[in-house]
XYZ file of C-alpha atoms in Angstrom:
701
model
C -14.848 32.701 15.994
C -15.053 33.225 12.225
C -12.228 30.719 11.816
C -14.404 27.798 12.796
C -17.176 28.534 10.308
C -15.016 27.087 7.560
C -14.653 23.722 9.246
C -18.138 22.783 8.056
C -17.252 23.239 4.378
C -17.916 20.058 2.431
C -14.750 17.963 2.261
C -14.069 15.554 -0.530
C -12.088 12.332 -0.135
C -9.738 10.238 -2.184
C -8.202 11.408 -5.333
C -6.880 10.575 -8.765
C -4.463 12.531 -10.903
C -5.483 15.067 -13.525
C -3.217 15.615 -16.463
C -3.225 19.122 -17.875
C -2.312 20.451 -21.266
C 1.004 22.237 -21.284
C 0.675 25.972 -20.612
C 3.135 28.754 -21.290
C 5.527 29.173 -18.369
C 4.744 32.739 -17.373
C 5.780 31.994 -13.785
C 8.414 29.824 -12.167
C 8.797 29.293 -8.421
C 11.332 27.459 -6.271
C 9.697 24.080 -6.783
C 11.531 23.968 -10.110
C 14.543 22.754 -8.109
C 12.730 19.705 -6.699
C 12.660 16.135 -8.041
C 9.130 15.107 -6.995
C 6.844 14.968 -10.064
C 3.999 16.336 -7.922
C 6.013 19.359 -6.783
C 7.289 19.969 -10.294
C 3.694 20.083 -11.527
C 3.296 23.236 -9.400
C 6.608 24.836 -10.362
C 4.930 27.232 -12.801
C 2.051 28.371 -10.605
C 1.952 32.103 -9.817
C 1.919 31.068 -6.151
C 5.373 31.448 -4.617
C 5.536 27.820 -3.555
C 8.421 26.606 -1.444
C 9.408 23.063 -0.557
C 9.369 21.917 3.065
C 12.867 22.524 4.396
C 14.641 24.315 7.219
C 15.212 27.429 5.102
C 11.504 27.837 4.367
C 10.490 27.248 7.976
C 13.098 29.756 9.150
C 11.741 32.276 6.626
C 8.246 31.950 8.107
C 9.523 32.624 11.621
C 11.698 35.555 10.579
C 8.905 37.190 8.578
C 6.320 36.262 11.228
C 3.973 35.087 8.499
C 1.320 32.422 8.648
C 2.123 29.279 6.654
C -0.050 27.502 4.105
C 0.874 23.813 3.934
C -0.747 22.217 0.888
C -0.335 18.430 0.666
C -1.169 16.153 -2.264
C 0.282 13.579 -4.622
C 0.715 13.065 -8.343
C -2.265 10.729 -8.795
C -4.736 12.991 -6.941
C -7.601 14.214 -9.118
C -8.946 16.878 -6.770
C -5.436 18.118 -6.037
C -5.171 19.089 -9.671
C -8.681 20.509 -9.788
C -7.808 22.855 -6.933
C -4.541 23.726 -8.616
C -6.340 24.710 -11.804
C -9.093 26.646 -10.025
C -6.999 28.409 -7.378
C -3.248 27.981 -7.580
C -3.044 28.916 -11.279
C -5.173 32.026 -10.666
C -3.085 35.191 -10.322
C -5.593 36.937 -8.058
C -5.645 33.979 -5.668
C -1.864 33.808 -5.802
C -1.685 37.489 -4.839
C -3.663 36.798 -1.654
C -1.503 33.792 -0.816
C 1.830 35.461 -1.586
C 1.027 38.666 0.311
C -0.098 37.048 3.541
C 1.478 33.613 3.764
C 4.591 31.522 3.295
C 3.334 28.823 0.911
C 4.664 25.265 1.186
C 3.832 22.395 -1.178
C 4.312 18.837 0.098
C 4.253 15.528 -1.779
C 2.626 13.232 0.793
C 4.365 10.198 -0.711
C 7.778 11.802 -0.277
C 6.956 13.140 3.188
C 4.407 10.837 4.831
C 5.568 12.147 8.218
C 4.353 15.679 7.470
C 1.176 14.279 5.956
C 0.420 12.211 9.078
C 0.921 15.099 11.492
C -1.279 17.586 9.664
C -3.871 14.995 8.642
C -4.357 14.305 12.344
C -4.963 18.024 12.818
C -7.477 18.226 9.957
C -9.353 15.192 11.252
C -9.509 16.727 14.727
C -10.837 20.002 13.302
C -13.297 18.577 10.781
C -13.935 14.946 11.641
C -12.696 13.786 8.258
C -9.767 14.022 5.882
C -8.434 13.380 2.406
C -6.410 15.027 -0.322
C -5.690 17.686 -1.276
C -5.071 18.694 2.314
C -4.668 22.383 3.018
C -3.629 23.638 6.436
C -2.837 27.085 7.783
C -0.348 27.248 10.625
C 1.309 29.814 12.825
C 4.901 30.703 11.877
C 6.107 27.926 14.208
C 4.113 25.261 12.311
C 1.251 24.761 14.769
C -2.014 24.459 12.794
C -4.999 26.771 13.280
C -7.247 25.861 10.353
C -7.514 23.218 7.664
C -9.545 21.109 5.291
C -9.262 19.323 1.982
C -10.612 20.589 -1.357
C -12.035 24.117 -1.503
C -13.609 25.972 -4.392
C -11.858 29.186 -5.299
C -14.288 31.557 -3.598
C -14.289 29.458 -0.422
C -10.509 29.346 -0.408
C -10.015 33.090 -0.925
C -12.653 33.959 1.662
C -11.040 31.685 4.237
C -7.548 33.041 3.582
C -8.748 36.634 3.811
C -10.567 36.126 7.092
C -7.725 34.199 8.708
C -5.126 36.763 7.580
C -7.322 39.542 9.010
C -7.763 37.655 12.280
C -3.998 37.140 12.549
C -3.474 40.843 11.987
C -6.088 42.068 14.493
C -6.448 39.313 17.092
C -3.427 36.999 16.895
C -3.973 35.861 20.477
C -7.124 33.995 19.389
C -5.179 31.950 16.861
C -2.445 31.354 19.418
C -5.001 30.055 21.934
C -6.618 27.772 19.369
C -3.237 26.472 18.177
C -2.240 25.529 21.729
C -5.454 23.580 22.298
C -5.193 21.831 18.940
C -1.543 20.965 19.582
C -2.522 19.095 22.739
C -5.203 17.214 20.807
C -2.712 16.263 18.092
C -0.280 14.868 20.632
C -2.978 12.597 22.033
C -4.118 11.130 18.696
C -1.494 8.411 18.323
C -0.776 7.784 21.970
C -0.325 4.101 22.753
C -0.307 3.296 26.448
C 1.797 0.544 27.936
C -0.562 -2.347 28.658
C 0.418 -3.564 32.109
C -1.805 -6.643 31.948
C -0.058 -9.951 31.367
C -0.129 -10.769 27.621
C -2.853 -13.295 26.910
C -3.764 -14.087 23.332
C -6.638 -16.502 22.750
C -8.552 -17.830 19.747
C -11.819 -16.758 21.375
C -10.634 -13.127 21.244
C -9.923 -13.403 17.513
C -13.246 -15.169 16.921
C -15.140 -12.339 18.595
C -13.211 -9.671 16.670
C -13.950 -11.362 13.333
C -17.588 -11.898 14.307
C -18.012 -8.155 14.937
C -16.203 -7.389 11.706
C -18.305 -9.813 9.654
C -21.456 -7.782 10.356
C -20.128 -5.319 7.775
C -19.275 -7.889 5.080
C -20.913 -7.664 1.652
C -21.627 -11.343 1.159
C -22.950 -10.765 -2.360
C -20.233 -8.682 -4.031
C -17.445 -9.192 -1.509
C -15.560 -6.573 0.452
C -17.250 -4.291 2.919
C -20.917 -3.408 2.626
C -20.417 0.132 1.366
C -19.063 2.266 -1.436
C -16.471 3.341 -2.348
C -14.702 -0.008 -2.029
C -11.007 -0.244 -1.228
C -9.255 -3.568 -1.679
C -7.367 -3.629 1.663
C -5.116 -6.619 0.809
C -3.997 -7.287 4.355
C -7.587 -7.723 5.547
C -8.082 -10.652 3.191
C -4.627 -12.083 3.795
C -5.501 -12.344 7.479
C -9.043 -13.612 6.919
C -7.803 -16.246 4.470
C -5.257 -17.497 6.987
C -7.723 -17.328 9.893
C -10.336 -19.315 7.955
C -7.775 -21.930 6.946
C -6.283 -22.458 10.401
C -9.592 -22.381 12.249
C -11.697 -24.208 9.630
C -14.124 -21.287 9.194
C -15.784 -22.197 5.896
C -18.046 -19.142 5.877
C -15.042 -16.804 6.127
C -13.152 -18.772 3.476
C -16.155 -18.452 1.160
C -16.349 -14.701 1.802
C -12.660 -14.219 0.975
C -12.951 -16.311 -2.177
C -16.017 -14.340 -3.278
C -14.227 -11.050 -2.619
C -11.077 -11.971 -4.531
C -13.116 -13.337 -7.423
C -15.276 -10.226 -7.757
C -12.265 -7.954 -7.484
C -10.582 -9.910 -10.304
C -13.805 -9.840 -12.353
C -14.392 -6.125 -11.791
C -13.407 -3.006 -13.649
C -11.109 -2.214 -10.753
C -8.877 -4.849 -12.350
C -7.561 -3.930 -15.795
C -9.037 -6.756 -17.871
C -6.848 -5.910 -20.859
C -3.493 -4.896 -19.394
C -3.469 -6.346 -15.888
C -3.017 -4.539 -12.590
C -5.461 -2.933 -10.184
C -6.706 0.609 -9.760
C -6.869 2.081 -6.264
C -10.575 1.634 -5.482
C -14.033 1.407 -7.028
C -16.733 4.020 -6.629
C -19.538 1.415 -6.531
C -20.368 -1.754 -4.623
C -19.701 -4.197 -7.492
C -16.015 -3.304 -8.022
C -16.942 -1.922 -11.442
C -15.939 1.698 -12.038
C -12.587 2.568 -10.483
C -10.790 5.770 -9.882
C -8.356 4.762 -12.566
C -5.007 5.581 -10.958
C -2.745 2.590 -10.465
C -0.541 2.578 -7.375
C 2.548 0.430 -6.872
C 1.732 -0.331 -3.236
C -1.683 -1.788 -4.100
C -0.358 -4.029 -6.821
C 2.601 -5.299 -4.820
C 0.386 -6.398 -1.956
C -2.299 -7.819 -4.236
C 0.233 -9.994 -6.063
C 1.204 -11.470 -2.683
C -2.448 -11.981 -1.754
C -3.474 -13.642 -5.012
C -0.335 -15.805 -5.027
C -1.214 -17.224 -1.616
C -4.866 -17.549 -2.627
C -3.814 -19.594 -5.656
C -1.540 -21.733 -3.502
C -4.453 -22.496 -1.193
C -7.293 -22.933 -3.714
C -5.566 -23.708 -7.052
C -8.096 -21.340 -8.637
C -6.661 -20.526 -12.091
C -8.237 -17.070 -11.986
C -5.910 -16.112 -9.156
C -2.872 -17.320 -11.072
C -3.959 -15.235 -14.074
C -4.194 -12.157 -11.865
C -0.663 -12.673 -10.556
C 0.824 -13.237 -14.014
C -1.028 -10.377 -15.710
C -0.352 -7.920 -12.891
C 3.369 -8.646 -12.988
C 3.303 -8.201 -16.768
C 1.795 -4.764 -16.149
C 4.449 -3.929 -13.536
C 7.233 -5.009 -15.895
C 5.750 -3.099 -18.807
C 4.811 0.166 -17.110
C 6.290 0.599 -13.622
C 9.800 -0.888 -13.796
C 13.003 1.130 -14.198
C 16.105 -0.173 -15.941
C 18.008 -0.287 -12.627
C 15.526 -2.768 -11.156
C 13.584 -0.222 -9.115
C 9.836 0.329 -9.372
C 8.042 3.602 -10.123
C 5.230 4.880 -7.911
C 2.020 5.293 -9.906
C 0.123 6.008 -13.095
C -2.283 8.923 -13.407
C -6.013 8.366 -13.784
C -6.687 11.023 -16.417
C -5.439 11.259 -19.964
C -6.344 13.073 -23.157
C -9.148 11.856 -25.395
C -8.935 11.941 -29.185
C -10.447 15.422 -29.072
C -7.824 16.660 -26.626
C -10.070 16.719 -23.574
C -8.855 15.503 -20.210
C -11.002 12.609 -19.095
C -10.725 10.213 -16.219
C -10.179 6.671 -17.440
C -9.861 7.720 -21.086
C -6.924 5.350 -21.546
C -8.898 2.335 -20.279
C -12.522 2.667 -21.408
C -14.210 1.496 -24.621
C -17.185 2.323 -26.793
C -19.181 -0.303 -28.664
C -18.242 1.181 -32.020
C -14.516 0.944 -31.342
C -14.809 -2.614 -30.027
C -16.838 -3.729 -33.057
C -14.262 -2.216 -35.385
C -11.372 -4.037 -33.688
C -12.953 -7.370 -32.770
C -15.204 -7.797 -35.811
C -17.014 -11.178 -35.683
C -15.776 -11.792 -32.129
C -17.591 -8.755 -30.738
C -20.711 -10.599 -29.565
C -18.762 -13.243 -27.675
C -16.469 -10.583 -26.207
C -19.484 -8.488 -25.263
C -21.048 -11.393 -23.406
C -17.806 -12.192 -21.591
C -17.002 -8.623 -20.512
C -20.570 -7.284 -20.259
C -20.577 -4.621 -22.936
C -24.204 -4.054 -21.999
C -26.226 -2.223 -19.365
C -24.323 -3.967 -16.566
C -20.940 -2.791 -17.855
C -22.057 0.668 -19.001
C -20.421 3.650 -17.334
C -21.227 7.018 -18.948
C -21.085 8.926 -22.250
C -21.338 5.763 -24.376
C -18.326 4.331 -22.537
C -18.001 0.876 -21.012
C -15.733 -0.406 -18.260
C -15.087 -4.097 -18.851
C -16.396 -6.353 -16.085
C -16.994 -10.093 -15.797
C -19.788 -11.904 -13.996
C -19.120 -15.571 -14.823
C -16.194 -17.901 -14.315
C -14.771 -19.502 -17.446
C -16.430 -22.888 -16.947
C -19.895 -21.384 -16.600
C -19.276 -19.119 -19.575
C -18.158 -21.872 -21.969
C -21.134 -24.005 -20.946
C -23.496 -21.156 -21.778
C -21.772 -20.292 -25.056
C -21.135 -23.931 -26.022
C -17.423 -23.492 -26.705
C -14.342 -25.261 -25.337
C -12.073 -23.861 -22.648
C -9.150 -23.907 -25.075
C -11.158 -21.865 -27.571
C -11.979 -19.291 -24.902
C -8.366 -19.042 -23.767
C -7.188 -18.548 -27.343
C -9.789 -15.870 -27.989
C -9.032 -14.071 -24.710
C -5.345 -13.909 -25.565
C -6.213 -12.547 -29.013
C -8.644 -9.976 -27.587
C -6.139 -8.754 -25.029
C -3.406 -8.486 -27.648
C -5.591 -6.527 -30.081
C -6.994 -4.151 -27.481
C -3.666 -3.604 -25.746
C -2.132 -2.646 -29.098
C -5.046 -0.290 -29.791
C -4.757 1.233 -26.342
C -1.068 1.930 -26.814
C -2.022 4.353 -29.601
C -3.827 6.534 -27.082
C -2.372 9.337 -25.010
C -0.803 7.582 -22.030
C -1.548 8.439 -18.410
C 1.212 10.407 -16.748
C 3.835 8.407 -14.847
C 5.012 9.337 -11.354
C 8.553 8.058 -11.706
C 9.829 8.729 -8.219
C 11.023 5.635 -6.383
C 10.085 4.972 -2.753
C 11.897 2.385 -0.656
C 8.799 1.184 1.219
C 6.680 0.724 -1.893
C 9.569 -0.994 -3.682
C 9.843 -3.411 -0.773
C 6.133 -4.240 -1.036
C 6.549 -4.962 -4.748
C 9.732 -6.937 -4.091
C 7.774 -9.082 -1.627
C 5.097 -9.550 -4.316
C 7.697 -10.916 -6.743
C 9.114 -13.199 -4.042
C 5.671 -14.597 -3.279
C 4.914 -15.064 -6.982
C 8.159 -17.014 -7.411
C 7.518 -19.080 -4.285
C 4.121 -20.164 -5.606
C 4.531 -20.215 -9.406
C 8.266 -21.095 -9.566
C 8.931 -18.818 -12.553
C 12.610 -17.919 -12.254
C 12.162 -14.545 -13.928
C 10.208 -13.438 -10.853
C 13.146 -14.378 -8.633
C 15.532 -12.515 -10.939
C 13.421 -9.349 -10.684
C 13.189 -9.699 -6.902
C 16.953 -10.097 -6.534
C 17.640 -7.140 -8.816
C 15.326 -4.930 -6.773
C 16.813 -6.169 -3.520
C 20.257 -5.296 -4.817
C 18.986 -1.842 -5.855
C 17.865 -1.201 -2.278
C 21.229 -2.345 -0.908
C 23.305 -0.333 -3.372
C 21.233 2.852 -3.700
C 19.042 3.179 -0.597
C 21.246 1.784 2.175
C 23.727 4.250 3.658
C 27.139 3.397 5.082
C 25.848 3.968 8.633
C 23.210 1.272 8.172
C 20.230 3.593 7.685
C 17.941 3.825 4.676
C 16.857 6.563 2.326
C 13.135 6.950 1.643
C 13.255 8.240 -1.925
C 15.221 7.968 -5.157
C 14.852 10.119 -8.258
C 17.232 10.895 -11.077
C 20.092 9.157 -9.282
C 19.545 11.080 -6.042
C 18.281 10.028 -2.615
C 17.591 12.976 -0.325
C 15.084 12.023 2.388
C 15.912 9.857 5.382
C 13.942 6.660 5.691
C 10.817 6.430 7.823
C 9.840 3.411 9.896
C 7.739 2.108 6.976
C 10.866 1.925 4.814
C 12.682 -0.226 7.353
C 9.792 -2.531 8.226
C 8.759 -3.299 4.651
C 12.375 -3.812 3.594
C 13.049 -6.144 6.530
C 9.915 -8.129 5.652
C 10.980 -8.371 2.000
C 14.541 -9.420 2.899
C 13.248 -12.163 5.213
C 11.103 -13.412 2.317
C 14.122 -13.274 -0.010
C 16.091 -15.360 2.450
C 13.363 -18.000 2.630
C 13.439 -18.620 -1.128
C 17.189 -18.224 -1.726
C 18.579 -19.322 1.667
C 21.277 -16.700 1.114
C 22.042 -15.586 4.677
C 23.032 -12.151 3.377
C 19.360 -11.186 3.256
C 18.624 -12.459 6.747
C 21.640 -10.680 8.202
C 20.697 -7.429 6.451
C 17.178 -7.773 7.889
C 18.630 -8.149 11.380
C 20.981 -5.183 10.932
C 18.093 -2.946 9.839
C 16.054 -4.202 12.783
C 18.788 -3.307 15.242
C 19.062 0.142 13.666
C 15.325 0.661 14.295
C 15.845 0.014 18.008
C 18.515 2.706 18.058
C 16.664 5.282 15.971
C 12.895 4.783 16.345
C 12.134 3.166 19.717
C 9.863 4.807 22.272
C 11.335 3.459 25.515
C 8.164 4.203 27.463
C 5.760 1.903 25.616
C 8.119 -0.173 23.423
C 6.393 1.054 20.256
C 8.290 2.731 17.419
C 7.989 6.284 16.125
C 7.341 6.891 12.434
C 10.315 9.284 12.219
C 13.769 8.625 13.600
C 15.431 10.491 16.451
C 17.955 11.787 13.930
C 15.393 13.826 11.962
C 13.903 17.274 12.426
C 11.091 17.509 14.962
C 7.605 18.274 13.707
C 4.693 19.701 15.704
C 3.998 16.218 17.046
C 5.679 12.842 16.736
C 3.457 10.025 15.516
C 3.347 6.314 16.211
C 1.669 4.606 13.272
C -0.113 1.527 14.614
C -3.509 1.351 12.896
C -3.495 -0.781 9.741
C -4.721 0.848 6.563
C -4.381 0.008 2.859
C -0.742 -0.520 3.765
C -0.418 -2.181 7.183
C 0.895 0.032 9.973
C 4.672 0.223 10.210
C 4.450 -0.965 13.833
C 2.390 -4.043 12.991
C 4.802 -5.012 10.193
C 7.716 -4.504 12.569
C 6.142 -6.601 15.320
C 5.662 -9.477 12.853
C 9.263 -9.096 11.700
C 10.481 -9.219 15.285
C 8.473 -12.372 15.925
C 10.058 -14.116 12.933
C 13.573 -12.859 13.608
C 13.311 -13.943 17.238
C 12.984 -17.500 15.930
C 15.769 -17.180 13.390
C 18.248 -15.754 15.875
C 16.894 -17.169 19.154
C 16.502 -13.579 20.361
C 14.252 -13.255 23.428
C 14.392 -9.460 23.348
C 12.879 -9.414 19.865
C 10.122 -11.790 20.959
C 9.366 -9.879 24.147
C 9.174 -6.604 22.224
C 6.781 -8.085 19.632
C 4.628 -9.495 22.431
C 4.535 -6.156 24.261
C 3.611 -4.288 21.082
C 0.737 -6.659 20.331
C -0.448 -6.484 23.931
C -0.409 -2.669 23.817
C -2.687 -2.596 20.781
C -4.965 -5.438 21.888
C -7.532 -3.263 23.766
C -8.439 -1.458 20.511
C -8.626 -4.470 18.211
C -11.926 -6.147 18.995
C -14.251 -3.273 18.088
C -12.506 -2.355 14.829
C -10.769 -5.482 13.577
C -10.419 -4.256 9.978
C -8.052 -1.545 11.224
C -5.868 -4.113 12.984
C -5.820 -7.088 10.615
C -2.026 -7.305 10.518
C -1.949 -7.370 14.317
C -4.542 -10.142 14.259
C -2.363 -12.040 11.810
C 0.477 -11.773 14.325
C -1.854 -12.910 17.107
C -2.474 -16.139 15.186
C 1.230 -16.901 15.682
C 0.548 -17.007 19.418
C -2.834 -18.765 19.436
C -1.839 -21.512 16.983
C 1.370 -23.574 16.717
C 4.132 -21.744 14.866
C 6.674 -23.961 13.120
C 10.361 -23.646 12.449
C 11.244 -25.832 9.489
C 14.980 -26.402 9.123
C 16.365 -28.275 6.117
C 20.045 -29.199 6.051
C 21.937 -31.050 3.339
C 22.763 -31.074 -0.388
C 19.119 -31.371 -1.489
C 17.827 -28.574 0.752
C 16.674 -26.254 -2.069
C 14.554 -28.871 -3.834
C 12.931 -29.883 -0.574
C 12.104 -26.277 0.276
C 10.520 -25.803 -3.155
C 8.413 -28.898 -2.528
C 7.457 -27.648 0.928
C 6.360 -24.339 -0.595
C 3.801 -26.159 -2.727
C 1.613 -26.290 0.370
C -0.135 -23.343 2.021
C 1.430 -23.270 5.509
C 1.196 -19.671 6.771
C 2.357 -20.478 10.333
C 5.984 -21.298 9.619
C 9.430 -19.955 8.910
C 11.937 -21.746 6.703
C 15.647 -21.999 7.378
C 18.132 -24.103 5.467
C 21.689 -24.668 4.359
C 23.797 -27.014 2.317
C 26.262 -27.545 5.136
C 27.214 -26.157 8.528
C 25.722 -22.799 9.536
C 25.995 -20.483 12.539
C 22.257 -19.816 12.596
C 20.826 -21.201 15.846
C 18.217 -23.336 14.082
C 20.892 -25.021 11.939
C 23.671 -25.623 14.429
C 24.900 -29.220 14.718
C 22.328 -30.486 12.253
C 24.465 -31.197 9.214
C 25.116 -34.878 8.431
C 27.391 -35.736 5.515
C 25.599 -37.094 2.394
C 22.152 -36.707 3.990
C 19.399 -34.094 3.787
C 17.170 -33.931 6.855
C 14.073 -31.872 7.618
C 13.582 -30.753 11.208
C 10.109 -29.570 12.280
C 10.171 -27.630 15.543
C 7.632 -25.670 17.582
C 8.273 -23.727 20.803
C 11.893 -24.900 20.787
C 10.858 -28.553 20.748
C 11.727 -30.567 17.630
C 10.281 -33.725 16.184
C 12.585 -36.467 14.997
C 14.157 -35.463 11.674
C 12.661 -36.827 8.472
C 14.000 -37.100 4.929
C 10.955 -36.418 2.747
C 8.674 -33.393 2.540
C 5.467 -35.425 2.843
C 6.556 -36.705 6.241
C 7.440 -33.180 7.350
C 4.012 -31.902 6.312
C 2.392 -34.753 8.214
C 4.299 -33.682 11.326
C 2.879 -30.175 10.907
C -0.675 -31.313 10.175
C -0.761 -33.822 13.009
C 0.739 -31.609 15.682
């Protein structure tokens, strides 16, 4: 069948945004009525784009036309390349408009649609990425798809498929039926009928298999491009600590150090780009995503707590300065991303133009400090990128550098602050990368958790203030009266129902907020959202949870997201939440559900541990003691702050000034005293009054 010849077309992965010069608005389509920055970017294409909605889908069925579903996001470089080459071309638009109903989808606004059709593309081609372009029958069942296509490839494919639909529609119908069955099997999770049994030896074997792919020189995985995958290192750091695996601890430390040294980290303005194209974390695709930075703040905060490495503290502080400066709205919400491309001085679009430097410019700004700066940030062959441009990258820690340069640490710190100030001011004169200012509940929750973790470790009250303001934003703007969440927020409007990821990340963030404020409001809201998930998302057959609720429109297939990625799977986050909440509320149903979920996924974990790191983190709660630390009395907040000065990943904290209805606090208040209760598996040690004694009870268990 001619249809299948296109599946072999070269597919390109992973994208950054491309900013285009403003063009005259000769055309305007229905996307002009949308709020998504990505959709609005296509509102003046000659293609008659429609948004995904019931009206558009009904139109396709009534007209009996094939559908083009084109999925991307605002920070996707190749999305914008294909737009410029094909979707802005009137001849291409004529082919699309004559034969198809054309739908544009922002994958960040509609991750459910993205998941369903990405599964289809991966089944058809063996790979995926963005832009994603799929052709479906009028009922939405896919028959063809891929990612980026050059204009001639795209037009040829559309022409052949339109002709096939006209002359032999039964062939497309047959293929669609077969593909539909394949799609429904992709995310199937079977109920594991074996008795749950979680052992350290299982985790050891999974990590051993995983470690064969470690890059022990540069950190990360032994390949390029390199993604940061925060949850992988959060788990490995905890696993190494609890099981005294020095080789794994060294690998994690090396990875976090090289990431912080690399060009993937903005050495001048703070914050991380999405991934590097090389093995040494040097040249990034320069887009900055909220979800990466939120998780990385949490990771580096815990890494600092464990190691007291000042580099990690710097990363946390500088990244949050970046978030405050560039991705924070006045209402306390966080924006989604910054584009990779921006205009050069000559008006040319160039990836990384906002962030890169030439020697001449650096010499002009830094003057007599240039040589020292050049040595520190490798303005040399090692740091060279292309076209006389350098991406700043470090190779030495500060102590080694000052020894080599024969200067004091104070001198270096002073100079670094001066360099960053000068170059940040210079950079602000440049054309800025485009901002995707839509607000997503799930990504906001990840950033909220980052601020909570930064406050817990660094004790800077401004971080707590930001966290509380964002938490209140979610409660006031994203939480509906019926207890459900919205997914998006833009220009004062929330229009899309929340997905499982919105609930699980918000619950996780609210639990964290409770642990540092001990305001039971946050814990009770977390429980209420959890109970809503059982009503709206539960698959009764296997006790896993669908990505979309039972109150939303049905797509071609219904997915269960359980494999961890750059953001952990919504099911793994939820299982961890259930485990914690089962302890807070003495809820056996929560615990049994978490145990069943972990047991269901267990058969897949060992051979591909990096795709299940959040599940493995949960498994550590079963294989190692898990502590409930209850603090009751007037001095409870100070004692919790002192307790948080130690890295103890296998605990929950609960506390109150006086009497409380929480199960872990009942009948534990004694007038004029503050006691710490350390419990494990519903058995408590004798209460103690000082934090050191409590920590000894944990360490000596």
